[in-house]
mmCIF file of C-alpha atoms in Angstrom:
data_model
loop_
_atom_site.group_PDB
_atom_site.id
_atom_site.type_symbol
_atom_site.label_atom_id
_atom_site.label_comp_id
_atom_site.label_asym_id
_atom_site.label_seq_id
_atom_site.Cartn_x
_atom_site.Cartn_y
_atom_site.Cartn_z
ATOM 1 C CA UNK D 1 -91.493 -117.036 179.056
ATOM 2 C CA UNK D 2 -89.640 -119.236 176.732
ATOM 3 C CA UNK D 3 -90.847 -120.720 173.565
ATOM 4 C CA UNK D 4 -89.031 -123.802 172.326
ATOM 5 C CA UNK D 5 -88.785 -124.918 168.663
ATOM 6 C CA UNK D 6 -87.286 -128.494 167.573
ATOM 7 C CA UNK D 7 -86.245 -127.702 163.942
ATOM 8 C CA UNK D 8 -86.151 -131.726 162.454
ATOM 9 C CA UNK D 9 -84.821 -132.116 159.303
ATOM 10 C CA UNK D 10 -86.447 -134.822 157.235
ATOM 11 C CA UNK D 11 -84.773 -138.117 157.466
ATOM 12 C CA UNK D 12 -82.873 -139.443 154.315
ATOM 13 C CA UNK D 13 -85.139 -139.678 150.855
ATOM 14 C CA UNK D 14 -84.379 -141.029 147.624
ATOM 15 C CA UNK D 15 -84.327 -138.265 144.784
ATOM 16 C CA UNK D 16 -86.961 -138.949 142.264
ATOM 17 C CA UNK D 17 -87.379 -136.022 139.946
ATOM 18 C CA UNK D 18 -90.464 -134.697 139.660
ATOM 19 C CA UNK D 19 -91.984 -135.831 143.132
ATOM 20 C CA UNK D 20 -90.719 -132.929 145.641
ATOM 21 C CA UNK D 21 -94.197 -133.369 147.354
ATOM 22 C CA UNK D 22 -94.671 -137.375 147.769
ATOM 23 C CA UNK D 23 -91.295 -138.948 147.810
ATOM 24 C CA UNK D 24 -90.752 -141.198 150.790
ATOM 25 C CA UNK D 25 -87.845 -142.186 153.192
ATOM 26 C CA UNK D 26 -84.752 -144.561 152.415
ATOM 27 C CA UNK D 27 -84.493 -147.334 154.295
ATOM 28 C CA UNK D 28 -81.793 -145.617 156.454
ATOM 29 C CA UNK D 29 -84.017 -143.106 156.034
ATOM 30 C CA UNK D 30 -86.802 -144.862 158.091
ATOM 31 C CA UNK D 31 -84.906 -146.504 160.596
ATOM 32 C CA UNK D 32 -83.589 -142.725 161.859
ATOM 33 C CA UNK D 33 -86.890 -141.819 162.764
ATOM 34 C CA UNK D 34 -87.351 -143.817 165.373
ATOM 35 C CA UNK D 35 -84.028 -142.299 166.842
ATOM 36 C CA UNK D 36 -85.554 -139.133 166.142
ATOM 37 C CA UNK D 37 -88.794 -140.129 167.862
ATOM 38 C CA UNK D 38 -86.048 -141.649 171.268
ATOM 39 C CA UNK D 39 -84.346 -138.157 171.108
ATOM 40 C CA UNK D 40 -87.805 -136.090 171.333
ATOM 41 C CA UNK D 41 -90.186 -138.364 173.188
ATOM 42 C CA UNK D 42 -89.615 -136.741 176.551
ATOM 43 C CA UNK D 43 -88.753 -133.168 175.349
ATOM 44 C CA UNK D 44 -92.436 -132.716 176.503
ATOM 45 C CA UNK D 45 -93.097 -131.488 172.804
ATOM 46 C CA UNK D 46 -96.817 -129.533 173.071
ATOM 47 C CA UNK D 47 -97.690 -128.897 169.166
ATOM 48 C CA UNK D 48 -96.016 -130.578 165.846
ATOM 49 C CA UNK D 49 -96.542 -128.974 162.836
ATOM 50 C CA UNK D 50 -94.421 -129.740 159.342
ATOM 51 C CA UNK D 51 -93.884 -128.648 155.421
ATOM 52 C CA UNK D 52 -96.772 -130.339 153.538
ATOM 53 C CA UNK D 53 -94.089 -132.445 151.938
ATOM 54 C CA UNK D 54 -94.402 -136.051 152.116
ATOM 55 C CA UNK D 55 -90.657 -136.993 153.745
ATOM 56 C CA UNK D 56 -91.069 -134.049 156.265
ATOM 57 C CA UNK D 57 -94.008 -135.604 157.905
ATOM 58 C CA UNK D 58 -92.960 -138.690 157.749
ATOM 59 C CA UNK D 59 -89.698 -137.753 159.781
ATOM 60 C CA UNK D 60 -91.929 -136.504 162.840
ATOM 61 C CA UNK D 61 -95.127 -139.187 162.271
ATOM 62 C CA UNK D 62 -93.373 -141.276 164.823
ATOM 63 C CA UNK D 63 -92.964 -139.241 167.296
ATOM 64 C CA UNK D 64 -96.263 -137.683 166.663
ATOM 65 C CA UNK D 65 -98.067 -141.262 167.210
ATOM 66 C CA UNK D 66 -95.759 -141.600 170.508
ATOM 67 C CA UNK D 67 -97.592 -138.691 172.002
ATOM 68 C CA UNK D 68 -100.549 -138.674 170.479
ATOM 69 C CA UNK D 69 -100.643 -135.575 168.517
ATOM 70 C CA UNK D 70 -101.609 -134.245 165.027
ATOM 71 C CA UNK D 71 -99.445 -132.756 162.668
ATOM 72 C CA UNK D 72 -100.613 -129.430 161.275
ATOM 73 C CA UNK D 73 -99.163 -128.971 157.961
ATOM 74 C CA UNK D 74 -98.378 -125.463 156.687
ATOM 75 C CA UNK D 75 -97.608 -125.055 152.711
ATOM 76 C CA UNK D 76 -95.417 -122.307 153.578
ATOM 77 C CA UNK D 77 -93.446 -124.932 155.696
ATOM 78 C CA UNK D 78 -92.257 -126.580 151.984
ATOM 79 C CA UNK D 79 -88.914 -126.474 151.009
ATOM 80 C CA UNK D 80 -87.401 -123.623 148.150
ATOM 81 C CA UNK D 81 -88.702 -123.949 145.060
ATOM 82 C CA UNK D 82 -85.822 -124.058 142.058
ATOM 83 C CA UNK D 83 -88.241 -124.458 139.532
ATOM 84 C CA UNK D 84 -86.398 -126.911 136.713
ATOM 85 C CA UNK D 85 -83.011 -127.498 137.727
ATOM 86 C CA UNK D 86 -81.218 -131.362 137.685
ATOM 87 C CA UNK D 87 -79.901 -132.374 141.028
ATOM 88 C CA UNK D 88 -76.231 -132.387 139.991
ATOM 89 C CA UNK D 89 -76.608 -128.550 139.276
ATOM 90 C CA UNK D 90 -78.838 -127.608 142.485
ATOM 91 C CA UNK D 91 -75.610 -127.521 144.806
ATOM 92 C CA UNK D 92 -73.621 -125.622 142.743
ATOM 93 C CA UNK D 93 -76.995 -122.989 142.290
ATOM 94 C CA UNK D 94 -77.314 -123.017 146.604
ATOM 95 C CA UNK D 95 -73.569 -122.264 147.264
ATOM 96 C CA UNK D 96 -72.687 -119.956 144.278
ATOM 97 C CA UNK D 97 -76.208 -117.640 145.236
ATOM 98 C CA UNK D 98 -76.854 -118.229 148.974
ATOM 99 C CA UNK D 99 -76.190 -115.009 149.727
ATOM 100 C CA UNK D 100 -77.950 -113.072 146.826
ATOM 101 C CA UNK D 101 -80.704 -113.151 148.959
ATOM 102 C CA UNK D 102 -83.173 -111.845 145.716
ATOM 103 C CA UNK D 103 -81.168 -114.422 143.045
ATOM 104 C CA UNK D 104 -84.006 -116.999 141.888
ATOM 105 C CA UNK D 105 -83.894 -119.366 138.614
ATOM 106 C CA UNK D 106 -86.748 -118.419 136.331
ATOM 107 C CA UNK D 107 -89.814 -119.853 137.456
ATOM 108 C CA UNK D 108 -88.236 -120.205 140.994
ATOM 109 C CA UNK D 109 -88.352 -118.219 144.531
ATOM 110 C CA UNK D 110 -85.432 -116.912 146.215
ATOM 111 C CA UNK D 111 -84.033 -116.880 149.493
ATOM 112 C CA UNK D 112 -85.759 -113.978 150.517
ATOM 113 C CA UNK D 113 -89.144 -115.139 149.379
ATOM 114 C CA UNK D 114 -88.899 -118.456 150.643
ATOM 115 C CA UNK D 115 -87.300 -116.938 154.063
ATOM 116 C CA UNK D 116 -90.299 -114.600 153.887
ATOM 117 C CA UNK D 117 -92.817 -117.420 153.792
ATOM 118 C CA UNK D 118 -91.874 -119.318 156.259
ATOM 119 C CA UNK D 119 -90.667 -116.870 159.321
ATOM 120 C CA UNK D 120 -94.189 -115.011 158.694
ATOM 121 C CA UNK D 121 -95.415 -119.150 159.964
ATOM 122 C CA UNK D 122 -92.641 -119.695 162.644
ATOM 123 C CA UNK D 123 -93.663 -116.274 163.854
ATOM 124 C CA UNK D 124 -96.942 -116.782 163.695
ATOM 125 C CA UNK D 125 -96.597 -119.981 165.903
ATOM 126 C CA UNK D 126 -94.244 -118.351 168.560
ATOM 127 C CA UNK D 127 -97.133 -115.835 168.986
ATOM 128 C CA UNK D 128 -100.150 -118.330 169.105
ATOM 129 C CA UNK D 129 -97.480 -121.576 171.301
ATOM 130 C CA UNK D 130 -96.033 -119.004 173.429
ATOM 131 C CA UNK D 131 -94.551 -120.633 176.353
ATOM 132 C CA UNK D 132 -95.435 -123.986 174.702
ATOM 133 C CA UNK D 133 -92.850 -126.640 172.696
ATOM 134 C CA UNK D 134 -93.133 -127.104 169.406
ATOM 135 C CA UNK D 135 -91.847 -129.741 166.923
ATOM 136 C CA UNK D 136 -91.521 -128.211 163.264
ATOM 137 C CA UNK D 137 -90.890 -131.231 160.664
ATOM 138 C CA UNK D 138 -88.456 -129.053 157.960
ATOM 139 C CA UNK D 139 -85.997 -129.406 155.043
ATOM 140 C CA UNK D 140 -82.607 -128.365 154.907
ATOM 141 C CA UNK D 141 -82.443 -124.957 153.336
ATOM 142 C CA UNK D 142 -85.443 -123.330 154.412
ATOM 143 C CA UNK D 143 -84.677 -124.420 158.391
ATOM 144 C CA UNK D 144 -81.274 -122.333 157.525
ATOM 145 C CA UNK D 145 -83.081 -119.278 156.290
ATOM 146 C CA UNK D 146 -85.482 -119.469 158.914
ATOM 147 C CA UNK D 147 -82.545 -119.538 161.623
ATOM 148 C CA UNK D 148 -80.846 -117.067 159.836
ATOM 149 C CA UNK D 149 -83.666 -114.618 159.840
ATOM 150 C CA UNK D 150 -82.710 -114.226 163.827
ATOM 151 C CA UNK D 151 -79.413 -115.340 163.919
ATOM 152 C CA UNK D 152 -76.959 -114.087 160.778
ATOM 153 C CA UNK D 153 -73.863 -116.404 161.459
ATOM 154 C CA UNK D 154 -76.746 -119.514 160.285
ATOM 155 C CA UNK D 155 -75.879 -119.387 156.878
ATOM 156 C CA UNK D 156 -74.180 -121.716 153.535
ATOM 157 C CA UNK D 157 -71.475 -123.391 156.236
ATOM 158 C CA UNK D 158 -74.819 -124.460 158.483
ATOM 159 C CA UNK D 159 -76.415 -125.490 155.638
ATOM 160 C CA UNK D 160 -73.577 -127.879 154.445
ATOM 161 C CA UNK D 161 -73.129 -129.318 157.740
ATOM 162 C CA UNK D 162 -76.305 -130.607 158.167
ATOM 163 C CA UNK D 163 -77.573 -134.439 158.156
ATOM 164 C CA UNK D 164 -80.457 -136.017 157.193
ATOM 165 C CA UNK D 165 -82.572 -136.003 159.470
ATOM 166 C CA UNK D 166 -80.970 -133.563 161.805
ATOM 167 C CA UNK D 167 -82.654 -131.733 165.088
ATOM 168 C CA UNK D 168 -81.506 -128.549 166.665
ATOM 169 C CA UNK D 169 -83.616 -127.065 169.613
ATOM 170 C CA UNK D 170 -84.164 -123.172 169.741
ATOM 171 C CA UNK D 171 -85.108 -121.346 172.209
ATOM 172 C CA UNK D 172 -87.056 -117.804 172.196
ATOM 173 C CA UNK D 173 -88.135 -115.405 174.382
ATOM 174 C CA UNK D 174 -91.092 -113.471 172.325
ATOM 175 C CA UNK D 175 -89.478 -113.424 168.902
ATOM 176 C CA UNK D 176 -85.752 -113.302 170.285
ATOM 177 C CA UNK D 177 -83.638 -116.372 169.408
ATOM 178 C CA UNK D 178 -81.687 -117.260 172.596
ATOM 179 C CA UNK D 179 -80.037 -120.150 172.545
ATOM 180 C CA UNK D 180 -79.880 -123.017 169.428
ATOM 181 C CA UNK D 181 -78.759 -126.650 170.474
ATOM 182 C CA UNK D 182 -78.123 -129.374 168.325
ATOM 183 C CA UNK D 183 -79.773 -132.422 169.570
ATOM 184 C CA UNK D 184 -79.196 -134.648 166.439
ATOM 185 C CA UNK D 185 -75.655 -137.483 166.898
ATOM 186 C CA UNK D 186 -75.076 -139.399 163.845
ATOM 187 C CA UNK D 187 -72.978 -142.181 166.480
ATOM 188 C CA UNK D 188 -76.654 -143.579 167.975
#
């Protein structure tokens, strides 16, 4: 029995230091969730769940009012945390270390113990949604990590070709990754 998961990438947010939790959408930001919402409406989507961060919720919120479902939030959902690093630096930090799975800044997590986290969740819902469809409102480097967990090849490249928002559907049978998709097309 298959298991579907709709990784969505939170829409476009301004960067306000200091407010990882509660920053909001862009006005682009805004307007793509409502194309998100078009692409998943009929996906017959079962459960949505998100990060507890503000912008990841509010990606999915839409399409959660469209069919009339609750979000569950899950803390172990939230993005990586860097600790204190400025935003010109963090890109340099993701693609120098991405693959020093245990490299963390001080006062920060790693890959592995944010990838930790958040498959012990996504397995965690496979086993309780089996069969089901499931939205999961994510960020960008922790939905990588997560896919990478079952599939190696998702790594830094993935990661750098992502959008904001993006959507990729995966499909599982028990906790075997089968098939990704990409349902997310900048050209709406």
């Amino acid at each position: 029995m298959n298991t579907i998961i709709y990784m969505v990438r939170h829409a476009e947010a301004p960067y306000n230091e200091g407010t990882e939790r509660t920053r909001g959408l862009t006005t682009k930001g805004k307007g793509d969730v409502e194309k998100v919402t078009e692409i998943l409406k009929e996906e017959g989507i079962d459960v949505i769940v998100s990060s507890p961060y503000n912008r990841a919720i509010l990606s999915i919120e839409g399409l959660a009012q469209n069919l009339g479902l609750d979000i569950e939030t899950f803390e172990d959902l939230r993005e990586r945390d860097f600790a204190k690093v400025n935003i010109e630096n963090l890109m340099s930090v993701i693609s120098e270390k991405f693959y020093d799975f245990d490299y963390s800044l001080p006062g920060g997590e790693s890959n592995s113990e944010c990838q930790d986290r958040s498959i012990s969740v996504i397995k965690n819902i496979l086993k309780e949604h089996s069969g089901k469809k499931i939205a999961i409102g994510t960020h960008g480097l922790v939905m990588t990590l997560m896919m990478n967990y079952f599939d190696s090849s998702y790594g830094l490249d993935f990661l750098n070709q992502l959008k904001k928002p993006d959507i990729y559907r995966l499909s599982f049978e028990n906790l075997e990754l089968k098939e990704v998709i990409r349902l997310w097309n900048g050209d709406f």
